[in-house]
């Protein structure tokens, strides 16, 4: 089967951390972790792939004096 644009029909099913689910081709994710994509073709055949995403943002500095800098 083909869609209105002549492309073969397929079903996309993404799943991941924090109950993430999407049927978009290029979903936006917010939580680090492992995401799984299952593609189902119009003939019923499936293919599965996984992708990992790690939060690589730098650590945030803590405000306040160092414990060694305080006096009793």
PDB file of C-alpha atoms in Angstrom:
ATOM      1  CA  UNK A   1       0.000   0.000   0.000  1.00  0.00           C
ATOM      2  CA  UNK A   2       1.069   3.554  -0.595  1.00  0.00           C
ATOM      3  CA  UNK A   3      -0.025   6.810   0.993  1.00  0.00           C
ATOM      4  CA  UNK A   4      -1.347   9.857  -0.886  1.00  0.00           C
ATOM      5  CA  UNK A   5       2.251  10.874  -1.724  1.00  0.00           C
ATOM      6  CA  UNK A   6       3.208   7.501  -3.193  1.00  0.00           C
ATOM      7  CA  UNK A   7       5.327   6.434  -0.199  1.00  0.00           C
ATOM      8  CA  UNK A   8       5.092   2.947   1.196  1.00  0.00           C
ATOM      9  CA  UNK A   9       3.044   2.871   4.368  1.00  0.00           C
ATOM     10  CA  UNK A  10       4.774   1.929   7.590  1.00  0.00           C
ATOM     11  CA  UNK A  11       4.033   2.249  11.266  1.00  0.00           C
ATOM     12  CA  UNK A  12       6.588   3.765  13.647  1.00  0.00           C
ATOM     13  CA  UNK A  13       6.489   3.124  17.387  1.00  0.00           C
ATOM     14  CA  UNK A  14       9.068   4.778  19.677  1.00  0.00           C
ATOM     15  CA  UNK A  15       9.305   3.963  23.390  1.00  0.00           C
ATOM     16  CA  UNK A  16      11.697   5.094  26.083  1.00  0.00           C
ATOM     17  CA  UNK A  17      12.250   6.352  29.620  1.00  0.00           C
ATOM     18  CA  UNK A  18       9.567   8.127  31.667  1.00  0.00           C
ATOM     19  CA  UNK A  19       6.768   6.370  29.731  1.00  0.00           C
ATOM     20  CA  UNK A  20       7.871   8.034  26.472  1.00  0.00           C
ATOM     21  CA  UNK A  21       5.907   6.909  23.407  1.00  0.00           C
ATOM     22  CA  UNK A  22       5.707   8.470  19.951  1.00  0.00           C
ATOM     23  CA  UNK A  23       4.655   7.595  16.414  1.00  0.00           C
ATOM     24  CA  UNK A  24       6.549  10.524  14.844  1.00  0.00           C
ATOM     25  CA  UNK A  25       9.438   9.910  12.450  1.00  0.00           C
ATOM     26  CA  UNK A  26      11.727  12.327  14.331  1.00  0.00           C
ATOM     27  CA  UNK A  27      10.408  12.717  17.878  1.00  0.00           C
ATOM     28  CA  UNK A  28      11.822  15.205  20.365  1.00  0.00           C
ATOM     29  CA  UNK A  29      13.054  13.557  23.557  1.00  0.00           C
ATOM     30  CA  UNK A  30      13.781  15.174  26.913  1.00  0.00           C
ATOM     31  CA  UNK A  31      15.013  12.384  29.182  1.00  0.00           C
ATOM     32  CA  UNK A  32      18.365  10.605  28.872  1.00  0.00           C
ATOM     33  CA  UNK A  33      18.214   6.850  28.421  1.00  0.00           C
ATOM     34  CA  UNK A  34      17.650   4.133  25.835  1.00  0.00           C
ATOM     35  CA  UNK A  35      14.972   4.555  23.187  1.00  0.00           C
ATOM     36  CA  UNK A  36      13.551   1.749  21.055  1.00  0.00           C
ATOM     37  CA  UNK A  37      12.055   2.129  17.580  1.00  0.00           C
ATOM     38  CA  UNK A  38       9.875  -0.579  16.054  1.00  0.00           C
ATOM     39  CA  UNK A  39       9.036  -0.140  12.357  1.00  0.00           C
ATOM     40  CA  UNK A  40       6.208  -2.238  10.947  1.00  0.00           C
ATOM     41  CA  UNK A  41       5.894  -2.407   7.168  1.00  0.00           C
ATOM     42  CA  UNK A  42       2.678  -2.704   5.195  1.00  0.00           C
ATOM     43  CA  UNK A  43       3.414  -6.446   4.854  1.00  0.00           C
ATOM     44  CA  UNK A  44       3.498  -6.884   8.651  1.00  0.00           C
ATOM     45  CA  UNK A  45       7.268  -7.386   8.917  1.00  0.00           C
ATOM     46  CA  UNK A  46       8.954  -5.556  11.781  1.00  0.00           C
ATOM     47  CA  UNK A  47      12.411  -4.192  12.433  1.00  0.00           C
ATOM     48  CA  UNK A  48      13.686  -2.941  15.788  1.00  0.00           C
ATOM     49  CA  UNK A  49      16.511  -0.539  16.615  1.00  0.00           C
ATOM     50  CA  UNK A  50      17.703   1.117  19.813  1.00  0.00           C
ATOM     51  CA  UNK A  51      19.429   4.424  20.404  1.00  0.00           C
ATOM     52  CA  UNK A  52      20.897   5.840  23.591  1.00  0.00           C
ATOM     53  CA  UNK A  53      20.967   9.453  24.653  1.00  0.00           C
ATOM     54  CA  UNK A  54      23.072  10.787  27.546  1.00  0.00           C
ATOM     55  CA  UNK A  55      22.647  14.167  29.217  1.00  0.00           C
ATOM     56  CA  UNK A  56      25.979  15.836  28.505  1.00  0.00           C
ATOM     57  CA  UNK A  57      25.176  19.257  29.963  1.00  0.00           C
ATOM     58  CA  UNK A  58      27.897  20.613  32.279  1.00  0.00           C
ATOM     59  CA  UNK A  59      27.302  20.452  36.033  1.00  0.00           C
ATOM     60  CA  UNK A  60      25.861  23.575  37.635  1.00  0.00           C
ATOM     61  CA  UNK A  61      28.096  25.310  40.207  1.00  0.00           C
ATOM     62  CA  UNK A  62      26.847  25.570  43.764  1.00  0.00           C
ATOM     63  CA  UNK A  63      26.597  29.100  45.167  1.00  0.00           C
ATOM     64  CA  UNK A  64      27.951  29.905  48.601  1.00  0.00           C
ATOM     65  CA  UNK A  65      31.239  29.930  50.485  1.00  0.00           C
ATOM     66  CA  UNK A  66      33.487  26.924  50.652  1.00  0.00           C
ATOM     67  CA  UNK A  67      33.263  25.106  54.025  1.00  0.00           C
ATOM     68  CA  UNK A  68      37.017  25.703  54.475  1.00  0.00           C
ATOM     69  CA  UNK A  69      36.516  29.465  54.025  1.00  0.00           C
ATOM     70  CA  UNK A  70      34.105  29.873  56.949  1.00  0.00           C
ATOM     71  CA  UNK A  71      35.314  30.688  60.436  1.00  0.00           C
ATOM     72  CA  UNK A  72      33.913  29.474  63.738  1.00  0.00           C
TER      73      UNK A  72
END
